[in-house]
Amino acid sequence: FILDLMLPELDGITLLEIAIAEGICPVILAVTPLLNAYVLQTADRLRFGHLLRKPCDPKAVAARAADLLSLCTLTDRAREDRQLLAALLLSLSLSTKHDGYGYLMEAIISHSANPSQGYTKELYPAIGKRHQRSGESVERSIRSALDAAWKIRNPALWQQYFPTSTKRPTAAEFISRMAQQLEQTE
C-alpha cells in the first residue's frame, strides 16, 4: 500500500496503527512532507517498507513500489534485513530519491551474502546488469548518494559507524561496514 501520512481527517500513522490492531499488516510505502525523529522512529516501529519525503519523484515512487513488491517474495529474515537496512540508510541521511540508494541496498545485501566478491569487477557490474546500467554508472550513483548524505550528515551518528574516519568513507568502505552491521543484527 502507498500511504500518505498527512491524510485530511485521520493521519496515516493512526490509520496504520488501527489496521495493525485489526490484524492487517500491510507492506507500506509511506510518503510525508515531514521527516523528523518521530516519523523515523514510527516508521521503524510500524515497519514501513519505505518512507519517501514529499514531493516525490514519480519514478522514485514507482521504483520503491517495485522494491516492495519484490519483498513479498522474500523470506521473513530477508524482509527484516531490508527493512532494517532501509531504516539505517535513512538515519544516515541517504535519500531514497537517489538511484544510488537502491543500488546501495542491493550492494550491501549482496556483499553480506558474499563478502569475497570484488566491488568493481563483480558487485557493481552485477547490479548494473539487473538495471540495464554499467558497473561504472552504478558506482557513480552510489558515490553521488554518499556525497549528498555526507554533506547533511549527523556527524555523531556517522562517527558511530566510521569512528576513525574524518572524511566520507569510500563506497566500498560504506558497503562493507553496513554489511557488517546487518550481520551483527542476526
PDB file of C-alpha atoms in Angstrom:
ATOM      1  CA  PHE A   1       0.000   0.000   0.000  1.00  0.00           C
ATOM      2  CA  ILE A   2       1.044   3.574  -0.613  1.00  0.00           C
ATOM      3  CA  LEU A   3       0.043   5.702   2.354  1.00  0.00           C
ATOM      4  CA  ASP A   4       0.210   9.479   2.734  1.00  0.00           C
ATOM      5  CA  LEU A   5       0.920  10.213   6.402  1.00  0.00           C
ATOM      6  CA  MET A   6      -0.836  13.600   6.131  1.00  0.00           C
ATOM      7  CA  LEU A   7      -4.428  12.498   5.470  1.00  0.00           C
ATOM      8  CA  PRO A   8      -7.138  15.158   5.893  1.00  0.00           C
ATOM      9  CA  GLU A   9      -9.125  13.685   8.815  1.00  0.00           C
ATOM     10  CA  LEU A  10      -7.087  10.785  10.156  1.00  0.00           C
ATOM     11  CA  ASP A  11      -3.309  10.799   9.928  1.00  0.00           C
ATOM     12  CA  GLY A  12      -1.658   7.872   8.173  1.00  0.00           C
ATOM     13  CA  ILE A  13       0.174   6.682  11.288  1.00  0.00           C
ATOM     14  CA  THR A  14      -3.073   6.345  13.246  1.00  0.00           C
ATOM     15  CA  LEU A  15      -4.716   4.599  10.289  1.00  0.00           C
ATOM     16  CA  LEU A  16      -1.854   2.111  10.102  1.00  0.00           C
ATOM     17  CA  GLU A  17      -1.939   1.515  13.883  1.00  0.00           C
ATOM     18  CA  ILE A  18      -5.670   0.759  13.627  1.00  0.00           C
ATOM     19  CA  ALA A  19      -5.072  -1.640  10.734  1.00  0.00           C
ATOM     20  CA  ILE A  20      -2.357  -3.472  12.667  1.00  0.00           C
ATOM     21  CA  ALA A  21      -4.610  -3.679  15.741  1.00  0.00           C
ATOM     22  CA  GLU A  22      -7.237  -5.304  13.482  1.00  0.00           C
ATOM     23  CA  GLY A  23      -4.686  -7.902  12.355  1.00  0.00           C
ATOM     24  CA  ILE A  24      -3.949  -6.301   8.979  1.00  0.00           C
ATOM     25  CA  CYS A  25      -0.207  -5.970   8.464  1.00  0.00           C
ATOM     26  CA  PRO A  26       0.316  -4.403   5.042  1.00  0.00           C
ATOM     27  CA  VAL A  27       3.643  -3.596   3.434  1.00  0.00           C
ATOM     28  CA  ILE A  28       3.687   0.204   3.384  1.00  0.00           C
ATOM     29  CA  LEU A  29       5.285   2.804   1.165  1.00  0.00           C
ATOM     30  CA  ALA A  30       4.696   5.975   3.180  1.00  0.00           C
ATOM     31  CA  VAL A  31       5.004   9.500   1.858  1.00  0.00           C
ATOM     32  CA  THR A  32       5.181  12.598   4.014  1.00  0.00           C
ATOM     33  CA  PRO A  33       6.354  16.182   3.803  1.00  0.00           C
ATOM     34  CA  LEU A  34       7.688  15.893   7.378  1.00  0.00           C
ATOM     35  CA  LEU A  35      10.717  13.753   8.047  1.00  0.00           C
ATOM     36  CA  ASN A  36      11.700  14.086  11.696  1.00  0.00           C
ATOM     37  CA  ALA A  37      12.815  11.810  14.538  1.00  0.00           C
ATOM     38  CA  TYR A  38       9.210  10.915  15.451  1.00  0.00           C
ATOM     39  CA  VAL A  39       8.353   9.864  11.897  1.00  0.00           C
ATOM     40  CA  LEU A  40      11.595   7.852  11.573  1.00  0.00           C
ATOM     41  CA  GLN A  41      11.002   6.095  14.912  1.00  0.00           C
ATOM     42  CA  THR A  42       7.401   5.377  13.966  1.00  0.00           C
ATOM     43  CA  ALA A  43       8.488   4.066  10.567  1.00  0.00           C
ATOM     44  CA  ASP A  44      10.843   1.681  12.344  1.00  0.00           C
ATOM     45  CA  ARG A  45       8.244   0.647  14.941  1.00  0.00           C
ATOM     46  CA  LEU A  46       5.495   0.059  12.381  1.00  0.00           C
ATOM     47  CA  ARG A  47       7.965  -1.441   9.899  1.00  0.00           C
ATOM     48  CA  PHE A  48       7.261   0.775   6.904  1.00  0.00           C
ATOM     49  CA  GLY A  49       8.693  -0.770   3.769  1.00  0.00           C
ATOM     50  CA  HIS A  50       9.903   2.609   2.505  1.00  0.00           C
ATOM     51  CA  LEU A  51       9.477   6.209   3.531  1.00  0.00           C
ATOM     52  CA  LEU A  52       9.649   8.999   0.943  1.00  0.00           C
ATOM     53  CA  ARG A  53       9.660  12.739   1.523  1.00  0.00           C
ATOM     54  CA  LYS A  54       7.071  14.691  -0.464  1.00  0.00           C
ATOM     55  CA  PRO A  55       7.111  15.996  -3.061  1.00  0.00           C
ATOM     56  CA  CYS A  56       8.144  12.667  -4.571  1.00  0.00           C
ATOM     57  CA  ASP A  57       9.514  11.997  -7.996  1.00  0.00           C
ATOM     58  CA  PRO A  58       7.041   9.586  -9.661  1.00  0.00           C
ATOM     59  CA  LYS A  59       9.976   7.437 -10.824  1.00  0.00           C
ATOM     60  CA  ALA A  60      11.184   7.116  -7.211  1.00  0.00           C
ATOM     61  CA  VAL A  61       7.692   6.129  -6.049  1.00  0.00           C
ATOM     62  CA  ALA A  62       7.435   3.528  -8.818  1.00  0.00           C
ATOM     63  CA  ALA A  63      10.903   2.151  -8.040  1.00  0.00           C
ATOM     64  CA  ARG A  64      10.186   1.890  -4.313  1.00  0.00           C
ATOM     65  CA  ALA A  65       6.799   0.255  -5.033  1.00  0.00           C
ATOM     66  CA  ALA A  66       8.616  -2.305  -7.207  1.00  0.00           C
ATOM     67  CA  ASP A  67      11.079  -2.897  -4.360  1.00  0.00           C
ATOM     68  CA  LEU A  68       8.175  -3.562  -2.014  1.00  0.00           C
ATOM     69  CA  LEU A  69       6.583  -5.994  -4.430  1.00  0.00           C
ATOM     70  CA  SER A  70       9.840  -7.922  -4.542  1.00  0.00           C
ATOM     71  CA  LEU A  71       9.789  -8.008  -0.727  1.00  0.00           C
ATOM     72  CA  CYS A  72       6.587 -10.008  -0.844  1.00  0.00           C
ATOM     73  CA  THR A  73       8.527 -12.968  -2.240  1.00  0.00           C
ATOM     74  CA  LEU A  74      11.363 -12.739   0.301  1.00  0.00           C
ATOM     75  CA  THR A  75      11.696 -14.766   3.450  1.00  0.00           C
ATOM     76  CA  ASP A  76      10.842 -13.073   6.741  1.00  0.00           C
ATOM     77  CA  ARG A  77      14.564 -12.772   7.584  1.00  0.00           C
ATOM     78  CA  ALA A  78      15.424 -11.199   4.228  1.00  0.00           C
ATOM     79  CA  ARG A  79      12.474  -8.806   4.549  1.00  0.00           C
ATOM     80  CA  GLU A  80      13.599  -7.808   8.045  1.00  0.00           C
ATOM     81  CA  ASP A  81      17.145  -7.241   6.774  1.00  0.00           C
ATOM     82  CA  ARG A  82      15.891  -4.954   4.004  1.00  0.00           C
ATOM     83  CA  GLN A  83      13.682  -3.012   6.403  1.00  0.00           C
ATOM     84  CA  LEU A  84      16.497  -2.648   8.932  1.00  0.00           C
ATOM     85  CA  LEU A  85      18.885  -1.552   6.213  1.00  0.00           C
ATOM     86  CA  ALA A  86      16.388   0.983   4.822  1.00  0.00           C
ATOM     87  CA  ALA A  87      15.934   2.489   8.284  1.00  0.00           C
ATOM     88  CA  LEU A  88      19.713   2.605   8.774  1.00  0.00           C
ATOM     89  CA  LEU A  89      20.320   4.322   5.432  1.00  0.00           C
ATOM     90  CA  LEU A  90      17.574   6.853   6.149  1.00  0.00           C
ATOM     91  CA  SER A  91      19.077   7.590   9.564  1.00  0.00           C
ATOM     92  CA  LEU A  92      22.397   8.297   7.830  1.00  0.00           C
ATOM     93  CA  SER A  93      20.607  10.884   5.637  1.00  0.00           C
ATOM     94  CA  LEU A  94      20.688   8.838   2.437  1.00  0.00           C
ATOM     95  CA  SER A  95      17.863   9.974   0.199  1.00  0.00           C
ATOM     96  CA  THR A  96      15.573   7.487  -1.497  1.00  0.00           C
ATOM     97  CA  LYS A  97      15.439   9.964  -4.395  1.00  0.00           C
ATOM     98  CA  HIS A  98      18.969   8.976  -5.463  1.00  0.00           C
ATOM     99  CA  ASP A  99      19.376   5.966  -7.733  1.00  0.00           C
ATOM    100  CA  GLY A 100      22.402   5.239  -5.559  1.00  0.00           C
ATOM    101  CA  TYR A 101      20.110   4.500  -2.608  1.00  0.00           C
ATOM    102  CA  GLY A 102      18.584   1.458  -4.320  1.00  0.00           C
ATOM    103  CA  TYR A 103      21.975   0.360  -5.626  1.00  0.00           C
ATOM    104  CA  LEU A 104      23.413   0.653  -2.106  1.00  0.00           C
ATOM    105  CA  MET A 105      20.614  -1.522  -0.726  1.00  0.00           C
ATOM    106  CA  GLU A 106      21.403  -4.199  -3.292  1.00  0.00           C
ATOM    107  CA  ALA A 107      25.160  -3.886  -2.866  1.00  0.00           C
ATOM    108  CA  ILE A 108      25.051  -4.175   0.923  1.00  0.00           C
ATOM    109  CA  ILE A 109      22.757  -7.194   0.878  1.00  0.00           C
ATOM    110  CA  SER A 110      24.791  -8.853  -1.876  1.00  0.00           C
ATOM    111  CA  HIS A 111      28.074  -8.134  -0.096  1.00  0.00           C
ATOM    112  CA  SER A 112      26.613  -9.508   3.138  1.00  0.00           C
ATOM    113  CA  ALA A 113      25.783 -12.764   1.339  1.00  0.00           C
ATOM    114  CA  ASN A 114      29.132 -12.937  -0.486  1.00  0.00           C
ATOM    115  CA  PRO A 115      31.843 -10.754   1.116  1.00  0.00           C
ATOM    116  CA  SER A 116      34.617 -12.117  -1.091  1.00  0.00           C
ATOM    117  CA  GLN A 117      33.275 -10.627  -4.334  1.00  0.00           C
ATOM    118  CA  GLY A 118      35.152  -7.689  -5.784  1.00  0.00           C
ATOM    119  CA  TYR A 119      33.322  -4.383  -5.913  1.00  0.00           C
ATOM    120  CA  THR A 120      34.469  -3.029  -9.275  1.00  0.00           C
ATOM    121  CA  LYS A 121      34.749  -6.282 -11.194  1.00  0.00           C
ATOM    122  CA  GLU A 122      31.800  -8.248  -9.750  1.00  0.00           C
ATOM    123  CA  LEU A 123      29.385  -6.411  -7.452  1.00  0.00           C
ATOM    124  CA  TYR A 124      28.758  -3.169  -9.372  1.00  0.00           C
ATOM    125  CA  PRO A 125      28.528  -4.874 -12.803  1.00  0.00           C
ATOM    126  CA  ALA A 126      26.036  -7.446 -11.433  1.00  0.00           C
ATOM    127  CA  ILE A 127      23.817  -4.678 -10.063  1.00  0.00           C
ATOM    128  CA  GLY A 128      24.198  -2.712 -13.292  1.00  0.00           C
ATOM    129  CA  LYS A 129      23.177  -5.725 -15.359  1.00  0.00           C
ATOM    130  CA  ARG A 130      19.926  -6.063 -13.367  1.00  0.00           C
ATOM    131  CA  HIS A 131      19.156  -2.376 -14.047  1.00  0.00           C
ATOM    132  CA  GLN A 132      20.465  -2.125 -17.631  1.00  0.00           C
ATOM    133  CA  ARG A 133      23.309   0.122 -16.458  1.00  0.00           C
ATOM    134  CA  SER A 134      27.071  -0.175 -16.490  1.00  0.00           C
ATOM    135  CA  GLY A 135      29.013  -1.061 -13.360  1.00  0.00           C
ATOM    136  CA  GLU A 136      30.640   2.377 -13.567  1.00  0.00           C
ATOM    137  CA  SER A 137      27.219   4.050 -13.607  1.00  0.00           C
ATOM    138  CA  VAL A 138      26.180   2.101 -10.508  1.00  0.00           C
ATOM    139  CA  GLU A 139      29.374   3.086  -8.714  1.00  0.00           C
ATOM    140  CA  ARG A 140      28.948   6.778  -9.668  1.00  0.00           C
ATOM    141  CA  SER A 141      25.338   6.740  -8.428  1.00  0.00           C
ATOM    142  CA  ILE A 142      26.396   5.207  -5.121  1.00  0.00           C
ATOM    143  CA  ARG A 143      29.171   7.790  -4.686  1.00  0.00           C
ATOM    144  CA  SER A 144      26.736  10.591  -5.503  1.00  0.00           C
ATOM    145  CA  ALA A 145      24.228   9.350  -2.901  1.00  0.00           C
ATOM    146  CA  LEU A 146      27.005   9.072  -0.297  1.00  0.00           C
ATOM    147  CA  ASP A 147      28.302  12.571  -1.147  1.00  0.00           C
ATOM    148  CA  ALA A 148      24.827  14.075  -0.701  1.00  0.00           C
ATOM    149  CA  ALA A 149      24.301  12.267   2.622  1.00  0.00           C
ATOM    150  CA  TRP A 150      27.760  13.271   3.860  1.00  0.00           C
ATOM    151  CA  LYS A 151      27.005  16.957   3.268  1.00  0.00           C
ATOM    152  CA  ILE A 152      23.916  16.870   5.529  1.00  0.00           C
ATOM    153  CA  ARG A 153      25.053  14.149   7.915  1.00  0.00           C
ATOM    154  CA  ASN A 154      24.696  13.977  11.657  1.00  0.00           C
ATOM    155  CA  PRO A 155      28.434  13.722  12.500  1.00  0.00           C
ATOM    156  CA  ALA A 156      27.844  11.885  15.793  1.00  0.00           C
ATOM    157  CA  LEU A 157      25.775   9.204  14.083  1.00  0.00           C
ATOM    158  CA  TRP A 158      28.261   8.697  11.257  1.00  0.00           C
ATOM    159  CA  GLN A 159      31.035   8.535  13.863  1.00  0.00           C
ATOM    160  CA  GLN A 160      29.279   5.523  15.442  1.00  0.00           C
ATOM    161  CA  TYR A 161      29.745   3.546  12.232  1.00  0.00           C
ATOM    162  CA  PHE A 162      33.005   5.076  10.996  1.00  0.00           C
ATOM    163  CA  PRO A 163      34.875   6.066  14.197  1.00  0.00           C
ATOM    164  CA  THR A 164      38.301   6.616  12.644  1.00  0.00           C
ATOM    165  CA  SER A 165      37.127   8.496   9.569  1.00  0.00           C
ATOM    166  CA  THR A 166      37.322  12.268   9.211  1.00  0.00           C
ATOM    167  CA  LYS A 167      36.308  12.152   5.548  1.00  0.00           C
ATOM    168  CA  ARG A 168      33.490  10.419   3.713  1.00  0.00           C
ATOM    169  CA  PRO A 169      34.031   6.674   3.564  1.00  0.00           C
ATOM    170  CA  THR A 170      34.528   5.213   0.121  1.00  0.00           C
ATOM    171  CA  ALA A 171      31.648   3.312  -1.415  1.00  0.00           C
ATOM    172  CA  ALA A 172      33.426   0.025  -0.657  1.00  0.00           C
ATOM    173  CA  GLU A 173      34.062   1.016   2.979  1.00  0.00           C
ATOM    174  CA  PHE A 174      30.436   2.063   3.392  1.00  0.00           C
ATOM    175  CA  ILE A 175      29.060  -1.133   1.840  1.00  0.00           C
ATOM    176  CA  SER A 176      31.378  -3.313   3.905  1.00  0.00           C
ATOM    177  CA  ARG A 177      30.527  -1.551   7.171  1.00  0.00           C
ATOM    178  CA  MET A 178      26.779  -1.644   6.580  1.00  0.00           C
ATOM    179  CA  ALA A 179      27.006  -5.360   5.661  1.00  0.00           C
ATOM    180  CA  GLN A 180      28.815  -5.954   8.972  1.00  0.00           C
ATOM    181  CA  GLN A 181      26.054  -4.031  10.737  1.00  0.00           C
ATOM    182  CA  LEU A 182      23.435  -6.287   9.132  1.00  0.00           C
ATOM    183  CA  GLU A 183      25.312  -9.398  10.212  1.00  0.00           C
ATOM    184  CA  GLN A 184      25.509  -8.139  13.814  1.00  0.00           C
ATOM    185  CA  THR A 185      21.724  -7.922  13.994  1.00  0.00           C
ATOM    186  CA  GLU A 186      21.203 -11.576  13.039  1.00  0.00           C
TER     187      GLU A 186
END
